[in-house]
Short mmCIF file of C-alpha atoms and ligand atoms in Angstrom, two decimals:
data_model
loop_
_atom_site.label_atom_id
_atom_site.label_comp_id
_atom_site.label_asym_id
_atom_site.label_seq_id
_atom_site.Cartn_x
_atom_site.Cartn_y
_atom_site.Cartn_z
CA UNK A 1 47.27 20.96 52.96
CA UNK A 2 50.15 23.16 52.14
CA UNK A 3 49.23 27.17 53.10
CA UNK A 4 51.06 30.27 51.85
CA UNK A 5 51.24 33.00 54.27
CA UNK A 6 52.35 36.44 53.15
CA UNK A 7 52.49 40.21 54.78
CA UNK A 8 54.16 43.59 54.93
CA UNK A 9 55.35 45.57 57.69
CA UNK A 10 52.09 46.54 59.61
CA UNK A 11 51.48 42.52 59.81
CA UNK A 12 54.32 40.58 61.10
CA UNK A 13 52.82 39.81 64.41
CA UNK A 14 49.43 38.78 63.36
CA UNK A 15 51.23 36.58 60.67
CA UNK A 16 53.07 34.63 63.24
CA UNK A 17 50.08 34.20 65.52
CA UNK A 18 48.17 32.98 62.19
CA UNK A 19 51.62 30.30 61.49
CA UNK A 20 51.68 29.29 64.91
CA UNK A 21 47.85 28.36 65.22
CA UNK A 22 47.98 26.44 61.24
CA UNK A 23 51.14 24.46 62.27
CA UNK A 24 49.48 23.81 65.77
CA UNK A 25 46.80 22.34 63.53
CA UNK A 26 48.73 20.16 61.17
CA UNK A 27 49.03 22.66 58.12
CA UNK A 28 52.32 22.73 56.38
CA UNK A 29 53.11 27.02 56.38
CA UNK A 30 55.08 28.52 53.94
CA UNK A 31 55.73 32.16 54.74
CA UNK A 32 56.33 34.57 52.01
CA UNK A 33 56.24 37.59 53.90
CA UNK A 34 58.28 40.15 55.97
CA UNK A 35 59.49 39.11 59.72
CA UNK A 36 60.05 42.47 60.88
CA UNK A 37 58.66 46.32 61.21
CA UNK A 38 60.77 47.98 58.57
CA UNK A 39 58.13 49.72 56.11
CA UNK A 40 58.11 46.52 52.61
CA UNK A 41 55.93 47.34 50.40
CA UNK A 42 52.98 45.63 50.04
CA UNK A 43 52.69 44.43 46.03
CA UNK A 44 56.18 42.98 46.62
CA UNK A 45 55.00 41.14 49.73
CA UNK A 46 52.21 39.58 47.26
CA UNK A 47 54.57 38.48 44.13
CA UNK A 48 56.01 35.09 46.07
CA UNK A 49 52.79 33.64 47.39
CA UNK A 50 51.07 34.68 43.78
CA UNK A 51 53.81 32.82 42.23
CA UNK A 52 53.68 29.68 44.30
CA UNK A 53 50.10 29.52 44.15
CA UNK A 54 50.68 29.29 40.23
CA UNK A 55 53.10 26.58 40.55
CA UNK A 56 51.45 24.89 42.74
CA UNK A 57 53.99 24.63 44.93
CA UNK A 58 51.05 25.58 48.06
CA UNK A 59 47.61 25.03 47.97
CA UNK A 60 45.97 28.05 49.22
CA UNK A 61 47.18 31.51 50.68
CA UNK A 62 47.09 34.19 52.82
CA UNK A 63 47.86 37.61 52.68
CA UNK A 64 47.80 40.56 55.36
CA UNK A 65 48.76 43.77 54.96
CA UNK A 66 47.56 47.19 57.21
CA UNK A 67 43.45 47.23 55.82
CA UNK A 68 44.25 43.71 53.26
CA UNK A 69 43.16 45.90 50.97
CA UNK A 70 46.69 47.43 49.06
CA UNK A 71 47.64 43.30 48.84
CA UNK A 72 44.19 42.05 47.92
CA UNK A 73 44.61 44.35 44.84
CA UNK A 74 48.55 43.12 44.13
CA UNK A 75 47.43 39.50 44.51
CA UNK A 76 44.36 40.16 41.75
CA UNK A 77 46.99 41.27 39.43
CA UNK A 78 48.58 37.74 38.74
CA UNK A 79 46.66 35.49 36.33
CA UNK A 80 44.35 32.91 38.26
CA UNK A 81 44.53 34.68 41.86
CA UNK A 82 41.39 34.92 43.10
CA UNK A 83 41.93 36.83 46.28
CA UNK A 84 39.39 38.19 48.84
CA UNK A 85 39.60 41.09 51.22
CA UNK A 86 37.57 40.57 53.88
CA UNK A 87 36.95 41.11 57.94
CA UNK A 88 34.66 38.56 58.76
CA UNK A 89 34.15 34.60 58.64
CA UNK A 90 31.28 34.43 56.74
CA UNK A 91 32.55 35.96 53.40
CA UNK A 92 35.50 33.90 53.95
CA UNK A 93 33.07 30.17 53.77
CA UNK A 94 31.10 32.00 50.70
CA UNK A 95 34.48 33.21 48.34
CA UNK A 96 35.42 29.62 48.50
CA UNK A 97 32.38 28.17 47.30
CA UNK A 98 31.19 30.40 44.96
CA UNK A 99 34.15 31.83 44.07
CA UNK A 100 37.06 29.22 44.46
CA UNK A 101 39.32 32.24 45.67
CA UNK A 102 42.81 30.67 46.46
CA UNK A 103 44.19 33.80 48.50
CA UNK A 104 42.30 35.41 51.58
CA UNK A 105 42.84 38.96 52.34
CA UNK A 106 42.13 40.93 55.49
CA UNK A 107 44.09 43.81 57.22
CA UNK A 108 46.07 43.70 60.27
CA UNK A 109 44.82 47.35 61.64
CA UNK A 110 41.02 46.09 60.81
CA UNK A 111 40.33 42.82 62.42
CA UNK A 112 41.67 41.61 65.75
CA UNK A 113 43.88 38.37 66.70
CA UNK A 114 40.70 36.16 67.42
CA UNK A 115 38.59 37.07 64.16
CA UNK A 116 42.07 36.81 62.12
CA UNK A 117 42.35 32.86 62.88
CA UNK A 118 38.11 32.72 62.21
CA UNK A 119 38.73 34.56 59.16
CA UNK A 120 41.66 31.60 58.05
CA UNK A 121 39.80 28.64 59.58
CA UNK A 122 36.38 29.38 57.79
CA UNK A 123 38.88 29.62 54.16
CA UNK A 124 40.73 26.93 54.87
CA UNK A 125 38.66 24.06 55.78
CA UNK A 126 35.54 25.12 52.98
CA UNK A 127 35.67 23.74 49.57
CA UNK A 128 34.57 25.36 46.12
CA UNK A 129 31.00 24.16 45.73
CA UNK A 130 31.29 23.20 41.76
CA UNK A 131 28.04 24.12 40.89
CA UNK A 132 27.87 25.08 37.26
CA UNK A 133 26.62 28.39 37.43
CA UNK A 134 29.71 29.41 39.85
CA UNK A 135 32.47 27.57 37.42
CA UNK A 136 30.36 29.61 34.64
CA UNK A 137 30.72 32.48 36.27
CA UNK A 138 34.67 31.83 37.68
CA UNK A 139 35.54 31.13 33.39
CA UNK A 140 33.95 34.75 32.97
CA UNK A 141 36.49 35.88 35.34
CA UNK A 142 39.23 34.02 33.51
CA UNK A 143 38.32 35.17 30.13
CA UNK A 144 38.47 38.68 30.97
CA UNK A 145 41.94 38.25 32.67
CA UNK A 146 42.94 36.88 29.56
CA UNK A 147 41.34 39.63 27.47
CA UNK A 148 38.81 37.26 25.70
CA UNK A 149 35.60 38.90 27.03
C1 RB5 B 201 51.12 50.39 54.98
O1 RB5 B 201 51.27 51.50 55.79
C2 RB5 B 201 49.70 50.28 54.46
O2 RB5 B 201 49.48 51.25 53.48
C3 RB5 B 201 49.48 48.90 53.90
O3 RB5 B 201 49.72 47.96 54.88
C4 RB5 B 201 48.08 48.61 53.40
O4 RB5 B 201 47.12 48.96 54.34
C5 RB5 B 201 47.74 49.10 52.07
O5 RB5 B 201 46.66 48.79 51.51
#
């Protein structure tokens, strides 16, 4: 599995941690983001991993900013991103099966080093359940991106 990684300034280190542990793993990185501290702002840090995700040049992505929040909103803005902001494992299993998000959100300044790499292991290795009432719901999602609903 190919994985996007992406961040702005307040997340460099927790990005590299994150790279280190998926390549330690076997995951092929790809890392969109900012290497150092100088202040990047955070919608631009979300453009390349939003664009490779929709040529599916990776397979899923990541993307870290100072609360996840400012980049889960970015990320939302390109046509079929799903992308979740959250700070715990559990809604990280759930967005992927009920909600085949393909981006995972959380904030550098929120969750710690340890929960970070919980966060990415519970998204990575959980697949979209299929059941029909979550693709229903998912095409609902789609149609109003595409201003049919
Ligand atoms: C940057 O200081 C901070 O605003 C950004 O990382 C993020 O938290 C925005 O949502």
């Amino acid at each position: 599995m190919k994985i996007g990684i992406t961040n702005d300034h307040a997340a460099a280190q927790l990005k590299f941690s994150i790279m280190k542990e998926l390549e330690e793993n076997g995951y092929e990185v790809v890392n969109y983001g900012t290497d150092g501290t100088q202040a990047f702002d955070y919608p631009e840090a979300a453009i390349p991993l939003c664009k490779a995700l929709q040529n599916k040049e990776v397979d899923l992505g990541i993307a870290i900013c100072g609360t996840g929040v400012g980049i889960s909103i970015a990320c939302n803005k390109h046509k079929g991103i799903r992308a979740c902001c959250c700070s715990e494992p559990a809604s990280a299993r759930l967005t992927r099966e009920h909600n085949d998000a393909n981006v995972i959100c959380f904030g550098a300044r929120i969750v710690g080093e340890e929960l970070a790499k919980d966060i990415v292991r519970a998204f990575i290795t959980t697949e979209f359940s299929h059941e029909e009432r979550h693709v229903r719901r998912i095409q609902m999602v789609t149609d109003i991106e595409n201003d049919q609903l």
